[in-house]
Short mmCIF file of C-alpha atoms in Angstrom, two decimals:
data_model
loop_
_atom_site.label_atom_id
_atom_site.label_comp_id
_atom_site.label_asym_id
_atom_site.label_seq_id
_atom_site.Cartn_x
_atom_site.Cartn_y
_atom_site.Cartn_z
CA UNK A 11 -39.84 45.80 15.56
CA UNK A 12 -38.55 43.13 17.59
CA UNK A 13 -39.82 45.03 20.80
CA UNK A 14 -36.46 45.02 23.20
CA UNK A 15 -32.93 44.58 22.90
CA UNK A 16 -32.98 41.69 24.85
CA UNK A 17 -35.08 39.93 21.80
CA UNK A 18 -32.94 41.15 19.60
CA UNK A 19 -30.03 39.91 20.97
CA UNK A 20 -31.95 36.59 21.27
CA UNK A 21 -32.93 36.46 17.53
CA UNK A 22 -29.27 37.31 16.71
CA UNK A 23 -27.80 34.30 18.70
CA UNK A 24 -30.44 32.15 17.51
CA UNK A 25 -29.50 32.46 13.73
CA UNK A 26 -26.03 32.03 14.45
CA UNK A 27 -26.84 28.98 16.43
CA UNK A 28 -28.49 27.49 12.86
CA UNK A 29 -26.52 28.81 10.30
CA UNK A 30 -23.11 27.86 11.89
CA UNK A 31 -23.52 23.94 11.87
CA UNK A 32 -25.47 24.35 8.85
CA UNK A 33 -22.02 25.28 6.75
CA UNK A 34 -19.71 23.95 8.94
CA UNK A 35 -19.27 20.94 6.75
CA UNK A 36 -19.63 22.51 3.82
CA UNK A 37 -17.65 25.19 4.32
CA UNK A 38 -14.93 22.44 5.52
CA UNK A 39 -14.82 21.01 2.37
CA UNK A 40 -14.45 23.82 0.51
CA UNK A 41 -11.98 25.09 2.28
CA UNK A 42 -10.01 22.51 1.96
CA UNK A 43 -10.08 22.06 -1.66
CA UNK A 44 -9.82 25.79 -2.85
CA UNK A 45 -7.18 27.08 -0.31
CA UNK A 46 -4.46 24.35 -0.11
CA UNK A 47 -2.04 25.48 2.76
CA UNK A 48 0.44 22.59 2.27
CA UNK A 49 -0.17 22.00 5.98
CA UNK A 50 -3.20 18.80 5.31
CA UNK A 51 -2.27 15.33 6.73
CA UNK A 52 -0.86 14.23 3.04
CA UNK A 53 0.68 11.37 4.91
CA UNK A 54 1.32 10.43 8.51
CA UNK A 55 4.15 9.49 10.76
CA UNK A 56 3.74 7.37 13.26
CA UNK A 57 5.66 8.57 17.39
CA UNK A 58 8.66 7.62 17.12
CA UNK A 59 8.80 9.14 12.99
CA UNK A 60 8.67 6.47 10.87
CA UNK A 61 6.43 7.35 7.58
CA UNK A 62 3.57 5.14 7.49
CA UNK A 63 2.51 3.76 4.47
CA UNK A 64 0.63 6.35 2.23
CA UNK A 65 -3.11 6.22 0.98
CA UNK A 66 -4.93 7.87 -1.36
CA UNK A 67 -2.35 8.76 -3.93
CA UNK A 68 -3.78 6.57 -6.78
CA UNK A 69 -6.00 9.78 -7.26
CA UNK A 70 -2.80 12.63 -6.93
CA UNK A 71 -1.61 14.07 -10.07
CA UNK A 72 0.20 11.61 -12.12
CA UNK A 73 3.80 13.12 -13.47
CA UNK A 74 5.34 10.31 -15.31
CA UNK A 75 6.76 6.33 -15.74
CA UNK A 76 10.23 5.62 -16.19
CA UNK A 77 10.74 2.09 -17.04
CA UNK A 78 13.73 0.05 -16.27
CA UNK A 79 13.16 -3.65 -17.02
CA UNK A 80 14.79 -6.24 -15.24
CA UNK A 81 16.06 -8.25 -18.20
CA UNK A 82 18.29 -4.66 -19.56
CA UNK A 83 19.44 -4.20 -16.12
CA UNK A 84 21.02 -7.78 -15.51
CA UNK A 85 17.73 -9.41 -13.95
CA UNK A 86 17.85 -6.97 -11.01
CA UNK A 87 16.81 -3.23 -11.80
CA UNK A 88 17.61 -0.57 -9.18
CA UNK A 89 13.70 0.43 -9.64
CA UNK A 90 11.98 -2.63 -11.07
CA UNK A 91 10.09 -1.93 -13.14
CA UNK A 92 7.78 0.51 -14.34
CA UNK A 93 8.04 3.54 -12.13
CA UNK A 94 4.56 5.58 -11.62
CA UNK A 95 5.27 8.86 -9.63
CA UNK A 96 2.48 10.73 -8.43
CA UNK A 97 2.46 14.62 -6.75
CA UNK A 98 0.04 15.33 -3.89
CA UNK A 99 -2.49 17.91 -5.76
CA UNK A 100 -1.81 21.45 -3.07
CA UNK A 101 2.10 21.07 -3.93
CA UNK A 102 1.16 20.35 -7.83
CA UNK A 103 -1.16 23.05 -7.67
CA UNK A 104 1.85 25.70 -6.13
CA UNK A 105 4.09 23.74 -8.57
CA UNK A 106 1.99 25.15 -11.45
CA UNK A 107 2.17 29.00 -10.01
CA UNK A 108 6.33 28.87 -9.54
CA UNK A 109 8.43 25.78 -11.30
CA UNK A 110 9.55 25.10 -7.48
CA UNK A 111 8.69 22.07 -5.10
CA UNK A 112 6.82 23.48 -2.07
CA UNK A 113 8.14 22.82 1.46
CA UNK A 114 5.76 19.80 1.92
CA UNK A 115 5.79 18.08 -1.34
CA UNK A 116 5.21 14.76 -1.10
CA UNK A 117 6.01 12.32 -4.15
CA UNK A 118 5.14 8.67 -4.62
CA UNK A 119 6.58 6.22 -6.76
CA UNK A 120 4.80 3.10 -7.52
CA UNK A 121 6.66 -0.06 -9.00
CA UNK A 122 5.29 -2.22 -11.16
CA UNK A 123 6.23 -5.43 -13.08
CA UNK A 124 6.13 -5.44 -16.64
CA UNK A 125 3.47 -8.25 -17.90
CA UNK A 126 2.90 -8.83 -21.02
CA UNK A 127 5.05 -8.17 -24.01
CA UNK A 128 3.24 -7.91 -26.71
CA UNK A 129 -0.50 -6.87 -27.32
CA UNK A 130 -2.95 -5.73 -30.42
CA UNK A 131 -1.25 -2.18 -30.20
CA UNK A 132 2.14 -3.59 -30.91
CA UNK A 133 5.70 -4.88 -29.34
CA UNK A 134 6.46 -3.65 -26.22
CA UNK A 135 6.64 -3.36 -22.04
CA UNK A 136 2.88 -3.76 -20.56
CA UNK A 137 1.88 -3.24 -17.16
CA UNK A 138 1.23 -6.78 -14.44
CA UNK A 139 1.62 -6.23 -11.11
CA UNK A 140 2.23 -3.89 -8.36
CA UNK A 141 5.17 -4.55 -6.67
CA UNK A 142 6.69 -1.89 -4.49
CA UNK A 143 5.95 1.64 -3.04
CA UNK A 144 8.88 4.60 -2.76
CA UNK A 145 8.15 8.18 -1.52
CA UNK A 146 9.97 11.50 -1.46
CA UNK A 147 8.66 14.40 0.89
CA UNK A 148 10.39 17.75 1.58
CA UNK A 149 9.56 19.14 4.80
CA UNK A 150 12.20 21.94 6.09
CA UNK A 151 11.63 21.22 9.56
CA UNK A 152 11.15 17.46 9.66
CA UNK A 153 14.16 16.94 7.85
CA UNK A 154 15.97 20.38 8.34
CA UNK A 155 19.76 17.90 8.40
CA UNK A 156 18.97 16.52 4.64
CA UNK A 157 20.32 18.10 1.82
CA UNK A 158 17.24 19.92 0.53
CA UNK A 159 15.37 19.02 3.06
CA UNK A 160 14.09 16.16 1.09
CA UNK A 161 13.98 12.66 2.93
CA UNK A 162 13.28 9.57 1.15
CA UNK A 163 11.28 6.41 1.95
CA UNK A 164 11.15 2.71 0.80
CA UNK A 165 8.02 0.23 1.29
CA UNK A 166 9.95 -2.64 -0.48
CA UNK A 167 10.26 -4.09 -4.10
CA UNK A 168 7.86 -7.06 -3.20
CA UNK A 169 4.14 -7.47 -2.21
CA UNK A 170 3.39 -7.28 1.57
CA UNK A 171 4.62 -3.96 1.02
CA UNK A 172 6.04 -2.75 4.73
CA UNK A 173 3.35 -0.74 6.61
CA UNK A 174 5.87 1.91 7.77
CA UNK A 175 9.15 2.63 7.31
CA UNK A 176 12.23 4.97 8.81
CA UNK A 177 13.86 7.47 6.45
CA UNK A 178 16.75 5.85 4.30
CA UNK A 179 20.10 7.31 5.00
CA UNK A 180 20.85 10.20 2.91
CA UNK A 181 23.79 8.25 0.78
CA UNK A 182 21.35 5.89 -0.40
CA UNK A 183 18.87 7.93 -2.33
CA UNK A 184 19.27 11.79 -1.48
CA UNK A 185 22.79 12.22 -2.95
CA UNK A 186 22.03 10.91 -6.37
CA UNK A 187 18.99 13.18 -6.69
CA UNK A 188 21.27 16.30 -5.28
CA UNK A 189 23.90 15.28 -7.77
CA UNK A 190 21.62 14.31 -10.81
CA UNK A 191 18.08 15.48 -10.35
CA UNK A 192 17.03 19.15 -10.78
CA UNK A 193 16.38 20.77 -6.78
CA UNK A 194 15.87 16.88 -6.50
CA UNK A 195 13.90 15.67 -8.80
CA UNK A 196 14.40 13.92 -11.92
CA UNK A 197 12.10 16.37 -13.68
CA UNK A 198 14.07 15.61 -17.34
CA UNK A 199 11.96 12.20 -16.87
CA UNK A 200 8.29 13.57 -16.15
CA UNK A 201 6.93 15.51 -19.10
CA UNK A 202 3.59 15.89 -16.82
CA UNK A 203 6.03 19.08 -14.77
CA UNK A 204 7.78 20.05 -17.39
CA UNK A 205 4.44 21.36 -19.37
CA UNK A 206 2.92 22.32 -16.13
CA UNK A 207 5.71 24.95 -15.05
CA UNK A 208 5.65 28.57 -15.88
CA UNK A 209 6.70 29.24 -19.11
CA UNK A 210 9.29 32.14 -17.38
CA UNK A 211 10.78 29.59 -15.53
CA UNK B 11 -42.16 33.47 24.18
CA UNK B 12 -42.08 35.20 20.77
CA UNK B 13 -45.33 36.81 21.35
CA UNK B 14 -47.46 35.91 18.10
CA UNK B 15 -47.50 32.99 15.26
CA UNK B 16 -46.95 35.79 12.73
CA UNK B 17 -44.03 36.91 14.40
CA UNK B 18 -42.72 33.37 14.57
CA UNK B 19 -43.22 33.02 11.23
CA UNK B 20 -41.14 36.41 10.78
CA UNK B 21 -37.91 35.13 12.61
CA UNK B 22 -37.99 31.47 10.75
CA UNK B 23 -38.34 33.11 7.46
CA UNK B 24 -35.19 35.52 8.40
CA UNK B 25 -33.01 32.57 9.87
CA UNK B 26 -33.85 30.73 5.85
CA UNK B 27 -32.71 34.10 4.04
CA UNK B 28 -29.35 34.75 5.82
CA UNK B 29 -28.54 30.84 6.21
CA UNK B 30 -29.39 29.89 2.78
CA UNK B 31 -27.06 32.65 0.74
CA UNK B 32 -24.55 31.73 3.50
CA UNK B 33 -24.73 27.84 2.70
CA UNK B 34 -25.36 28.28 -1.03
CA UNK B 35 -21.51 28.09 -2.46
CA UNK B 36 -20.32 25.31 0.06
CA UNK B 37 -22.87 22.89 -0.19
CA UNK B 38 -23.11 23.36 -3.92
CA UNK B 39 -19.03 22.26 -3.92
CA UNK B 40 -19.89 19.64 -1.76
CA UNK B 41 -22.36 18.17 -3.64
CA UNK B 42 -20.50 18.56 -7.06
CA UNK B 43 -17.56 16.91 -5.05
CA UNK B 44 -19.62 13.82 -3.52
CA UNK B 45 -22.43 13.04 -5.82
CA UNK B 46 -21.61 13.23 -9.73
CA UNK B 47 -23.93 12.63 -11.96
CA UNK B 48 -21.79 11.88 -15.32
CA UNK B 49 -23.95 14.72 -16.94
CA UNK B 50 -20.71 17.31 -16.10
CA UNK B 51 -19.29 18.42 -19.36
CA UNK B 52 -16.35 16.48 -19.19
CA UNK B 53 -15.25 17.00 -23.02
CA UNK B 54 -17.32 19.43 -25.24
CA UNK B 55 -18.23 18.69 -29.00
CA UNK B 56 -18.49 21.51 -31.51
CA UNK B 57 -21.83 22.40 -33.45
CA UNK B 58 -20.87 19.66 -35.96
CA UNK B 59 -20.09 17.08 -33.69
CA UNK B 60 -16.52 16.88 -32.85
CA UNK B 61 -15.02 16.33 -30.38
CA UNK B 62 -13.23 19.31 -29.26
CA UNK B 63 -9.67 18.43 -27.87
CA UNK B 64 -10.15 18.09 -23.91
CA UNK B 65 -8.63 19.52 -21.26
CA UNK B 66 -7.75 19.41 -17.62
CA UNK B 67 -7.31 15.33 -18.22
CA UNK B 68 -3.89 15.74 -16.34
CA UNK B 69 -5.38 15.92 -13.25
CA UNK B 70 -7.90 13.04 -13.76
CA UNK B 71 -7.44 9.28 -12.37
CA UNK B 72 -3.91 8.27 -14.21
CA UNK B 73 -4.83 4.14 -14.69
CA UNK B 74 -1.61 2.74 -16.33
CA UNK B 75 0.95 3.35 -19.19
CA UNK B 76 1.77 0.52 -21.84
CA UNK B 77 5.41 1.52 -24.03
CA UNK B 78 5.13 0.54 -27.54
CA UNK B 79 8.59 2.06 -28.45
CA UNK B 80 9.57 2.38 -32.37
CA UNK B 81 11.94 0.78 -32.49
CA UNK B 82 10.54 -2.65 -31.51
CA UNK B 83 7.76 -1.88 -33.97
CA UNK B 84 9.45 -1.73 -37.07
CA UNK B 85 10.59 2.21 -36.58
CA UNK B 86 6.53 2.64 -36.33
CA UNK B 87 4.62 1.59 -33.73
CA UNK B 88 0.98 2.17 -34.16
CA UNK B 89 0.44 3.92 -31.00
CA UNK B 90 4.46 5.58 -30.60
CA UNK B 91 5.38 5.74 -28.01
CA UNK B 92 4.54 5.71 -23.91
CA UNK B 93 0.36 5.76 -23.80
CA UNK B 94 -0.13 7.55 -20.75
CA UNK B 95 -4.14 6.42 -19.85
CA UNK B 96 -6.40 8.52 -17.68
CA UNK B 97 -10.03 8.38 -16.51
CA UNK B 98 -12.58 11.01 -15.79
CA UNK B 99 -12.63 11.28 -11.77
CA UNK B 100 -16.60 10.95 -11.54
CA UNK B 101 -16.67 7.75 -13.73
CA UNK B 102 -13.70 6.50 -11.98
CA UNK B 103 -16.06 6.89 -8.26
CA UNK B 104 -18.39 5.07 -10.08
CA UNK B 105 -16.01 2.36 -11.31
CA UNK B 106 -15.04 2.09 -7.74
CA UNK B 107 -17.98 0.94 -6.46
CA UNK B 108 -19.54 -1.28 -9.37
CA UNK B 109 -16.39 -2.12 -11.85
CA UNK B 110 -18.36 -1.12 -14.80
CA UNK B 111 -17.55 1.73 -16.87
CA UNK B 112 -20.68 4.01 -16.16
CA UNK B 113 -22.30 5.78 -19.71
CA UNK B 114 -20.57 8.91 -19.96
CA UNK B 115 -16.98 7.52 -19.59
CA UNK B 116 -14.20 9.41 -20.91
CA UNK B 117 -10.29 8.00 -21.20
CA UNK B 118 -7.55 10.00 -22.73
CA UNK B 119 -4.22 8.34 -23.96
CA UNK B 120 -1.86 10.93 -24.33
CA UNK B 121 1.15 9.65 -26.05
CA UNK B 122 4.78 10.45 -25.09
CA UNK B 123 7.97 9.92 -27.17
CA UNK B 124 10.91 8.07 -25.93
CA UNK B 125 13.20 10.39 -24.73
CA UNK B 126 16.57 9.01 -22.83
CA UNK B 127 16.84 5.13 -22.54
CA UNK B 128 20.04 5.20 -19.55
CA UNK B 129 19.46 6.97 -16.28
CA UNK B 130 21.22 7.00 -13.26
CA UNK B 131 18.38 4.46 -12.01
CA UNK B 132 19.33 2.16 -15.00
CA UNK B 133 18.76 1.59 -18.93
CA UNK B 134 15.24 1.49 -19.89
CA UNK B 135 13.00 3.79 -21.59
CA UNK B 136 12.55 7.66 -20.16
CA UNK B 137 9.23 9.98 -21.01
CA UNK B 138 10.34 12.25 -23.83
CA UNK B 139 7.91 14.66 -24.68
CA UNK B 140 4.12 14.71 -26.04
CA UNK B 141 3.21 14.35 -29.24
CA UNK B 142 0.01 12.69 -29.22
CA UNK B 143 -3.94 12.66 -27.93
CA UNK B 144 -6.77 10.01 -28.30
CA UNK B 145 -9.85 9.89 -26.74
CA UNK B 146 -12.61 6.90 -26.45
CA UNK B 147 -15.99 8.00 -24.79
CA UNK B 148 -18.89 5.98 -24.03
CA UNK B 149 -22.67 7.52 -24.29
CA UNK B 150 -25.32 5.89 -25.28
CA UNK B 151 -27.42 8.82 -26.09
CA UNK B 152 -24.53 9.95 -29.00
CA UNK B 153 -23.07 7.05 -30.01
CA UNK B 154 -26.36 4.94 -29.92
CA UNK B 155 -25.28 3.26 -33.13
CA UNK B 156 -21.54 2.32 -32.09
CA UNK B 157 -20.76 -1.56 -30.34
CA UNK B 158 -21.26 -0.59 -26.78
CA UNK B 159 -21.83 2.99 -27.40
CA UNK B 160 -17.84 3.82 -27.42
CA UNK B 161 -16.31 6.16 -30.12
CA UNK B 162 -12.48 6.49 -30.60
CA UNK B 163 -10.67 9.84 -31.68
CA UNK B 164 -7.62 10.89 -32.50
CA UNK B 165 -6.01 14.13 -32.39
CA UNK B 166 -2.74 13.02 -34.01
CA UNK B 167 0.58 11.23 -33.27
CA UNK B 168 2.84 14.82 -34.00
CA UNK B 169 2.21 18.60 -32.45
CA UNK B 170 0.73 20.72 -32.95
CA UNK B 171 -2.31 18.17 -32.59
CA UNK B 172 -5.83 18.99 -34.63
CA UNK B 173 -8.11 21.35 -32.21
CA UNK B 174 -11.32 19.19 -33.00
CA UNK B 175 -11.90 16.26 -34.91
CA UNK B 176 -14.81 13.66 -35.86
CA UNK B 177 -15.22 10.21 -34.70
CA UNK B 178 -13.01 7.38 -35.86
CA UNK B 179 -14.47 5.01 -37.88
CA UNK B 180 -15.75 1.71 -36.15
CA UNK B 181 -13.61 -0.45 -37.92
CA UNK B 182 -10.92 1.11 -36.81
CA UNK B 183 -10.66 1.28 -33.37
CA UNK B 184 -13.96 0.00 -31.89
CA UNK B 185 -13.83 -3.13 -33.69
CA UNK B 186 -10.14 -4.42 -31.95
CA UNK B 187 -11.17 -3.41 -28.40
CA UNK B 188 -14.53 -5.10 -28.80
CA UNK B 189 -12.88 -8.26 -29.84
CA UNK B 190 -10.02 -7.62 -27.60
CA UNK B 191 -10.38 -5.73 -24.49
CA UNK B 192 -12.28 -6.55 -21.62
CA UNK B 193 -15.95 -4.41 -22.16
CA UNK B 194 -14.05 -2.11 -24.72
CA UNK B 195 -11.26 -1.36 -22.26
CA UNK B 196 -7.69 -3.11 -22.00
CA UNK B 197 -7.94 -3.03 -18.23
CA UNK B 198 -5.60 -6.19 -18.40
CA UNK B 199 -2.82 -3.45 -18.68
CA UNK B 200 -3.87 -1.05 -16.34
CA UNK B 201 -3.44 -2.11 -12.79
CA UNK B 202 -5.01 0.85 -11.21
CA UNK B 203 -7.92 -0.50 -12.82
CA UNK B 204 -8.11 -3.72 -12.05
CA UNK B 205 -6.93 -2.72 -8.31
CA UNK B 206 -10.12 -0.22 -7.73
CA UNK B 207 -12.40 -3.11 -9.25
CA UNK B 208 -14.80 -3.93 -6.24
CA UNK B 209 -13.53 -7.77 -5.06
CA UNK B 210 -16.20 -9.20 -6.32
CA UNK B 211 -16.69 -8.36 -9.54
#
């Protein structure tokens, strides 16, 4: 119909030609979103390794909110105050299919100052300010010498928050969550995992 | 160089029927993804009415968590005990860019018992587990009649929570955040809130 092979040949490359920047984008997106590989930029390093500060994770899956006020912790909490901890969605998402923290988790715990102390809905611990920025991520090769492989990260307890930050030394936060968390993580705390894991776990 | 208009016509209307299917899925997940429209069903409402109890909030925009334990509320604190508050993503995108809560709003509190109150990170309060579910929604369309078209529902304070229930009554719950909260919403204690508010609202 189309005469020679040549044409044909023609007609072939020529719908190729459209259709593949057509869905490029598209099929981009979708990629993305339905076929996590654990391997997207959840947060960056800068060259010489230091974690930059992370964006975005307002919008991650929220696990839970410890709260350890200053004034039951002798003015000074370890973790002042209210503790928000968020899990990128691809590692919540493997979290869901196996109870276990994927080799590129990355967790972020938001501090925030408790405001008021009393509202219509009672006595209590309400949420002011933010106040500081922690993270957790567990990468086997960019920390293969931590226990677990899990490195952890501190933006400060006080607004400028530091835009990027070296890993802290593994006696300051990793061996408390080796000796007290579960693989690392204080999962007791965040009810958000606990419901989420298989039930055969 | 294609010989005739009506073959012309031929090889344009082929490169539309293979790059159409092709592009179909992706740009339909794109567009779902980019450009809501607040008309996604969100919640669903029986036959009758009620509000059926929701689900997939876990994953939605987490905006704060106010602690009204028990025990500082005379062993029964009207809301007991952590109210974990989320947002429906697509109103939250639109909250983003006008800091108005768009019709069609949903927020879930899901409540969460006390659990420990001493951690390794200090004494405070710790997420127990769940025991309760309330939902405020704001259409105009279905709750013409309400003070700025929100309705309030509860599932219950204690599992196993009710599977669908009807619309609290105005005095109960509309009435304090209308005389209270900032347009029906406490954003006062939800920082995530009052951080993704445009500047110049």
């Amino acid at each position: 119909m189309f005469g020679s092979n040549r044409r044909r040949l023609f007609i072939v490359s020529l719908l190729f030609g459209i259709a593949a920047p057509l869905c490029a984008v598209p099929f981009g997106v979708a990629v993305k979103a339905a076929a996590p590989d654990g391997k997207a930029p959840k947060v960056e390093f800068s060259e010489e390794g230091k974690l930059k500060q992370p964006v975005g994770f307002r919008k991650w899956v929220y696990i839970g909110t410890p709260l350890t006020p200053n004034d039951l912790n002798n003015g000074e909490a370890p973790f002042p105050e209210f503790h928000s901890v968020y899990m990128d969605p691809d590692s919540f998402a493997l979290y869901e299919q196996t109870g276990k923290y994927p080799d590129g988790t990355v967790l972020v715990k938001e501090l925030i100052a408790v405001g008021d102390r009393e509202a219509t809905s009672g006595k209590g611990y309400f949420m002011g300010d933010f106040i500081g920025l922690e993270v957790s991520i567990k990468d086997k090769q960019r920390f293969a010498d931590e226990p677990g492989n899990w490195a952890y990260f501190s933006f400060g307890h006080k607004y400028p928050l530091k835009t990027e930050v070296a890993k802290n030394l593994t006696a300051s936060c990793n061996k408390c969550h080796q000796d007290n968390a579960n693989e690392f993580v204080f999962d007791k705390y965040y009810p958000v995992l606990r419901a989420a894991a298989p039930k055969t776990k």
